[in-house]
């Protein structure tokens, strides 16, 4: 089977040396990996090696244990490498923050709510139950407060704009699929250029949150189903899809996709996916698909 090994470090860190590349090649050789071709996708930032081997599981384990932790070592099949549909989580993936936690911070409940969020994102408590519990605590928050949070407290993650611009220019559809809220997801998704947006909706009456969510609820099942439905709608094979997220409610979507990626993921998700971006930014998703940095739309 033909696979690419992508070695990726933090952008502009220049931490990827020839010695480290040779170390990774020694690991491939120790597992009877036949190197076919290799090249820089960006000098000292991303290097790819095309190789043939039937021992990819062993290679992956050795890479994770033997290579420095500041290098993301990603194995990806050569077939269908460049995808036609990308689904991305929003909170802690496309943006840095957890929007629900930011609302809670505004009313002095951040510590309580963030603890529940952490447990839910790591799969230790039920996502939908925890979401309803957290939303109930927000009853009475004004829509003007949400607007202030959107404008002043939300930060787009590094590489997000470049990622969506680049795949769009290359005829890849994109969807923002989040357990977060439409008040934030709609403007963020439209600003970045996502083709589709799926999110939960907070009930607002007389400019105040009621503490309830409107149906349908976007949970792990809904994220997976969105991937299936969008692929079918656009005549795209599941093997030609990619999904990225950080929490346990992304697991089903990530496991269903042709390539599933954990982005600075919680431990519960890291254990469920073979590809984890721990050091790079969201442009790592472009490198994983074989884009050179010179092909990025900044």
Short mmCIF file of C-alpha atoms in Angstrom, two decimals:
data_model
loop_
_atom_site.label_atom_id
_atom_site.label_comp_id
_atom_site.label_asym_id
_atom_site.label_seq_id
_atom_site.Cartn_x
_atom_site.Cartn_y
_atom_site.Cartn_z
CA UNK A 1 0.00 0.00 0.00
CA UNK A 2 1.25 3.48 -0.91
CA UNK A 3 1.20 6.08 1.85
CA UNK A 4 2.62 9.51 2.49
CA UNK A 5 4.44 10.38 5.67
CA UNK A 6 4.07 14.11 6.39
CA UNK A 7 6.40 15.66 8.95
CA UNK A 8 4.95 18.98 10.12
CA UNK A 9 6.14 21.54 12.67
CA UNK A 10 4.75 24.85 13.90
CA UNK A 11 4.70 27.43 11.07
CA UNK A 12 7.82 29.60 10.82
CA UNK A 13 9.55 27.67 13.62
CA UNK A 14 12.05 26.13 11.16
CA UNK A 15 12.39 23.15 13.52
CA UNK A 16 12.35 20.44 10.86
CA UNK A 17 15.96 19.45 10.07
CA UNK A 18 17.51 16.93 7.70
CA UNK A 19 18.70 14.91 10.70
CA UNK A 20 15.11 14.50 11.89
CA UNK A 21 13.96 13.60 8.39
CA UNK A 22 16.66 10.95 8.17
CA UNK A 23 15.58 9.63 11.57
CA UNK A 24 12.04 9.16 10.23
CA UNK A 25 13.43 7.41 7.15
CA UNK A 26 15.33 5.02 9.41
CA UNK A 27 12.04 4.18 11.09
CA UNK A 28 10.46 3.45 7.71
CA UNK A 29 13.43 1.29 6.76
CA UNK A 30 13.20 -0.68 10.01
CA UNK A 31 9.63 -1.63 9.04
CA UNK A 32 10.55 -2.58 5.44
CA UNK A 33 9.14 0.65 4.09
CA UNK A 34 10.26 1.25 0.50
CA UNK A 35 10.74 4.98 -0.13
CA UNK A 36 9.56 5.99 -3.61
CA UNK A 37 9.89 9.78 -3.60
CA UNK A 38 10.27 12.65 -1.16
CA UNK A 39 10.21 16.45 -1.16
CA UNK A 40 9.73 19.62 0.87
CA UNK A 41 6.26 21.15 0.88
CA UNK A 42 7.85 24.06 2.73
CA UNK A 43 11.50 24.32 3.74
CA UNK A 44 12.10 23.33 7.37
CA UNK A 45 8.32 23.25 8.00
CA UNK A 46 6.79 20.29 6.13
CA UNK A 47 8.42 17.32 4.39
CA UNK A 48 6.61 14.45 2.69
CA UNK A 49 7.81 10.94 1.91
CA UNK A 50 5.91 8.57 -0.39
CA UNK A 51 6.57 4.99 0.62
CA UNK A 52 5.28 1.46 0.16
CA UNK A 53 4.69 -0.77 3.19
CA UNK A 54 2.24 -3.20 4.75
CA UNK A 55 3.36 -2.23 8.27
CA UNK A 56 1.73 1.20 8.63
CA UNK A 57 0.37 0.51 12.12
CA UNK A 58 3.84 -0.39 13.40
CA UNK A 59 5.36 2.59 11.59
CA UNK A 60 2.83 4.95 13.15
CA UNK A 61 3.50 3.62 16.65
CA UNK A 62 7.25 4.03 16.21
CA UNK A 63 6.91 7.54 14.79
CA UNK A 64 4.77 8.62 17.75
CA UNK A 65 7.22 7.16 20.27
CA UNK A 66 10.60 7.83 18.62
CA UNK A 67 10.19 11.24 16.95
CA UNK A 68 10.33 14.52 18.93
CA UNK A 69 6.98 15.68 20.28
CA UNK A 70 7.25 19.02 18.47
CA UNK A 71 6.82 17.22 15.14
CA UNK A 72 3.41 16.06 13.91
CA UNK A 73 3.99 12.76 12.10
CA UNK A 74 1.05 11.99 9.82
CA UNK A 75 0.46 8.91 7.70
CA UNK A 76 -2.10 9.30 4.92
CA UNK A 77 -2.94 7.00 1.98
CA UNK A 78 -1.89 8.16 -1.47
CA UNK A 79 -5.29 7.28 -2.95
CA UNK A 80 -7.90 10.05 -2.68
CA UNK A 81 -5.41 12.23 -0.84
CA UNK A 82 -6.80 15.59 -1.93
CA UNK A 83 -10.36 15.77 -0.64
CA UNK A 84 -13.56 17.21 -2.13
CA UNK A 85 -15.50 17.85 1.09
CA UNK A 86 -14.26 19.16 4.46
CA UNK A 87 -16.29 19.27 7.66
CA UNK A 88 -14.93 21.27 10.60
CA UNK A 89 -15.98 21.75 14.19
CA UNK A 90 -16.07 25.38 15.36
CA UNK A 91 -15.28 25.77 19.09
CA UNK A 92 -11.59 25.10 19.87
CA UNK A 93 -11.06 24.16 16.22
CA UNK A 94 -11.93 26.95 13.79
CA UNK A 95 -11.97 29.40 16.70
CA UNK A 96 -9.78 29.34 19.83
CA UNK A 97 -12.59 29.68 22.35
CA UNK A 98 -15.54 27.60 23.58
CA UNK A 99 -18.38 30.05 22.92
CA UNK A 100 -20.61 28.68 25.68
CA UNK A 101 -17.80 29.14 28.19
CA UNK A 102 -17.33 32.73 27.04
CA UNK A 103 -21.02 33.45 27.62
CA UNK A 104 -20.70 31.91 31.08
CA UNK A 105 -17.64 34.06 31.79
CA UNK A 106 -19.76 37.10 31.05
CA UNK A 107 -22.18 36.21 33.88
CA UNK A 108 -19.60 34.97 36.36
CA UNK A 109 -20.21 31.23 35.85
CA UNK A 110 -17.15 30.39 33.77
CA UNK A 111 -15.47 27.99 36.21
CA UNK A 112 -18.63 25.94 36.76
CA UNK A 113 -19.60 25.80 33.07
CA UNK A 114 -16.08 25.18 31.75
CA UNK A 115 -15.70 22.15 34.02
CA UNK A 116 -18.83 20.65 32.49
CA UNK A 117 -17.58 21.56 29.00
CA UNK A 118 -14.25 19.83 29.61
CA UNK A 119 -15.97 16.66 30.81
CA UNK A 120 -18.33 16.65 27.82
CA UNK A 121 -15.59 17.30 25.26
CA UNK A 122 -13.52 14.47 26.71
CA UNK A 123 -16.49 12.10 26.51
CA UNK A 124 -16.83 11.64 30.26
CA UNK A 125 -20.45 12.82 30.41
CA UNK A 126 -23.31 12.82 27.87
CA UNK A 127 -22.94 15.70 25.41
CA UNK A 128 -26.63 16.55 24.92
CA UNK A 129 -27.48 16.38 28.63
CA UNK A 130 -24.48 18.54 29.50
CA UNK A 131 -25.33 21.01 26.74
CA UNK A 132 -28.89 21.44 28.00
CA UNK A 133 -27.60 21.85 31.57
CA UNK A 134 -25.17 24.55 30.53
CA UNK A 135 -27.70 26.39 28.39
CA UNK A 136 -30.22 26.45 31.26
CA UNK A 137 -27.63 28.30 33.33
CA UNK A 138 -27.57 31.06 30.69
CA UNK A 139 -31.22 32.04 31.13
CA UNK A 140 -31.59 35.82 31.09
CA UNK A 141 -28.44 36.63 29.14
CA UNK A 142 -29.16 39.45 26.69
CA UNK A 143 -28.61 39.17 22.94
CA UNK A 144 -26.51 42.34 23.14
CA UNK A 145 -24.15 40.45 25.46
CA UNK A 146 -23.80 37.73 22.81
CA UNK A 147 -23.03 40.38 20.20
CA UNK A 148 -20.32 41.86 22.43
CA UNK A 149 -18.75 38.41 22.91
CA UNK A 150 -18.81 37.75 19.16
CA UNK A 151 -17.16 41.08 18.36
CA UNK A 152 -14.61 41.26 21.20
CA UNK A 153 -13.93 37.81 22.66
CA UNK A 154 -13.82 35.39 19.71
CA UNK A 155 -10.52 34.64 17.95
CA UNK A 156 -10.18 32.81 14.64
CA UNK A 157 -7.54 30.08 14.89
CA UNK A 158 -4.32 30.45 12.91
CA UNK A 159 -4.60 29.01 9.43
CA UNK A 160 -8.41 28.85 9.30
CA UNK A 161 -8.83 31.56 6.66
CA UNK A 162 -6.05 30.12 4.52
CA UNK A 163 -7.45 26.61 4.83
CA UNK A 164 -10.95 27.51 3.64
CA UNK A 165 -9.75 29.89 0.92
CA UNK A 166 -7.34 27.32 -0.48
CA UNK A 167 -9.70 24.35 -0.57
CA UNK A 168 -12.48 26.53 -2.04
CA UNK A 169 -10.17 27.63 -4.86
CA UNK A 170 -9.53 23.93 -5.48
CA UNK A 171 -13.22 22.98 -5.80
CA UNK A 172 -13.55 21.43 -2.33
CA UNK A 173 -16.82 22.04 -0.49
CA UNK A 174 -16.71 23.01 3.21
CA UNK A 175 -19.10 22.79 6.13
CA UNK A 176 -18.92 24.27 9.63
CA UNK A 177 -20.61 21.64 11.82
CA UNK A 178 -20.80 22.61 15.47
CA UNK A 179 -22.52 21.85 18.74
CA UNK A 180 -22.09 25.57 19.33
CA UNK A 181 -24.63 28.24 18.52
CA UNK A 182 -25.94 29.81 15.32
CA UNK A 183 -25.53 33.31 16.82
CA UNK A 184 -21.77 32.75 16.44
CA UNK A 185 -21.55 30.05 13.76
CA UNK A 186 -23.51 31.90 11.09
CA UNK A 187 -21.36 35.08 10.98
CA UNK A 188 -18.11 33.17 11.53
CA UNK A 189 -18.95 30.60 8.85
CA UNK A 190 -20.01 33.24 6.33
CA UNK A 191 -16.97 35.42 7.05
CA UNK A 192 -14.59 32.51 6.43
CA UNK A 193 -16.44 31.32 3.33
CA UNK A 194 -17.90 27.97 4.43
CA UNK A 195 -20.44 26.56 1.97
CA UNK A 196 -22.65 25.06 4.69
CA UNK A 197 -23.28 25.80 8.37
CA UNK A 198 -24.88 23.44 10.89
CA UNK A 199 -25.29 24.63 14.48
CA UNK A 200 -27.54 24.69 17.52
CA UNK A 201 -29.98 27.56 18.05
CA UNK A 202 -30.49 29.33 21.36
CA UNK A 203 -34.09 30.34 22.03
CA UNK A 204 -34.23 34.13 22.38
CA UNK A 205 -37.43 35.92 23.42
CA UNK A 206 -37.55 39.68 23.95
CA UNK A 207 -33.78 39.83 23.40
CA UNK A 208 -33.08 37.43 26.30
CA UNK A 209 -32.01 33.79 26.38
CA UNK A 210 -34.75 31.54 27.74
CA UNK A 211 -32.33 28.80 28.78
CA UNK A 212 -33.61 26.48 26.05
CA UNK A 213 -32.33 25.15 22.74
CA UNK A 214 -34.48 24.86 19.64
CA UNK A 215 -34.64 21.55 17.78
CA UNK A 216 -32.87 19.86 16.11
CA UNK A 217 -29.85 19.36 18.38
CA UNK A 218 -26.45 19.07 16.71
CA UNK A 219 -24.62 16.28 18.53
CA UNK A 220 -22.18 13.56 17.46
CA UNK A 221 -24.80 11.66 15.46
CA UNK A 222 -25.92 14.82 13.69
CA UNK A 223 -22.34 15.67 12.73
CA UNK A 224 -21.79 12.23 11.23
CA UNK A 225 -25.11 12.43 9.38
CA UNK A 226 -24.22 15.87 8.03
CA UNK A 227 -21.09 14.37 6.49
CA UNK A 228 -23.06 11.52 4.90
CA UNK A 229 -25.82 13.82 3.62
CA UNK A 230 -23.47 16.47 2.20
CA UNK A 231 -21.37 13.85 0.44
CA UNK A 232 -24.48 12.40 -1.15
CA UNK A 233 -25.85 15.83 -2.07
CA UNK A 234 -22.59 16.76 -3.84
CA UNK A 235 -21.98 13.32 -5.42
CA UNK A 236 -18.81 12.87 -3.38
CA UNK A 237 -17.58 9.50 -2.15
CA UNK A 238 -17.05 9.17 1.62
CA UNK A 239 -13.41 8.31 0.84
CA UNK A 240 -13.10 11.83 -0.62
CA UNK A 241 -14.14 13.57 2.62
CA UNK A 242 -12.17 15.01 5.53
CA UNK A 243 -13.32 15.94 9.03
CA UNK A 244 -11.55 17.83 11.81
CA UNK A 245 -12.46 18.54 15.42
CA UNK A 246 -11.21 18.54 18.99
CA UNK A 247 -13.80 16.83 21.20
CA UNK A 248 -15.67 13.60 21.80
CA UNK A 249 -18.75 14.83 19.95
CA UNK A 250 -16.57 14.92 16.80
CA UNK A 251 -15.54 11.25 17.05
CA UNK A 252 -18.33 9.80 14.90
CA UNK A 253 -17.81 12.38 12.14
CA UNK A 254 -14.05 11.91 12.22
CA UNK A 255 -14.23 8.11 12.13
CA UNK A 256 -16.71 8.20 9.22
CA UNK A 257 -14.66 10.58 7.04
CA UNK A 258 -12.09 9.49 4.50
CA UNK A 259 -9.50 11.27 6.63
CA UNK A 260 -10.29 12.15 10.25
CA UNK A 261 -8.12 14.66 12.10
CA UNK A 262 -7.94 15.65 15.73
CA UNK A 263 -6.87 19.30 16.09
CA UNK A 264 -5.19 19.94 19.46
CA UNK A 265 -7.72 17.41 20.62
CA UNK A 266 -8.89 16.35 24.04
CA UNK A 267 -7.43 13.00 25.22
CA UNK A 268 -10.68 11.15 24.52
CA UNK A 269 -10.52 12.05 20.83
CA UNK A 270 -6.75 11.63 20.50
CA UNK A 271 -7.17 7.98 21.43
CA UNK A 272 -9.78 7.49 18.68
CA UNK A 273 -7.96 8.98 15.70
CA UNK A 274 -4.59 8.19 14.17
CA UNK A 275 -4.04 11.69 12.81
CA UNK A 276 -3.57 14.41 15.43
CA UNK A 277 -2.33 17.94 14.84
CA UNK A 278 -0.64 18.96 18.08
CA UNK A 279 1.89 21.53 16.87
CA UNK A 280 0.91 22.88 13.48
CA UNK A 281 -1.94 25.27 12.77
CA UNK A 282 -4.95 24.57 10.53
CA UNK A 283 -2.84 24.84 7.38
CA UNK A 284 -1.47 21.43 8.42
CA UNK A 285 -4.67 20.08 6.86
CA UNK A 286 -3.44 21.43 3.53
CA UNK A 287 -0.01 19.84 3.93
CA UNK A 288 -1.66 16.52 4.79
CA UNK A 289 -3.44 16.70 1.42
CA UNK A 290 -0.21 17.45 -0.44
CA UNK A 291 -0.49 21.19 -0.96
CA UNK A 292 2.77 23.11 -1.05
CA UNK A 293 2.87 26.36 0.89
CA UNK A 294 3.32 28.19 -2.40
CA UNK A 295 -0.17 26.93 -3.32
CA UNK A 296 -1.83 28.40 -0.23
CA UNK A 297 -4.29 31.29 -0.69
CA UNK A 298 -3.33 33.53 2.24
#
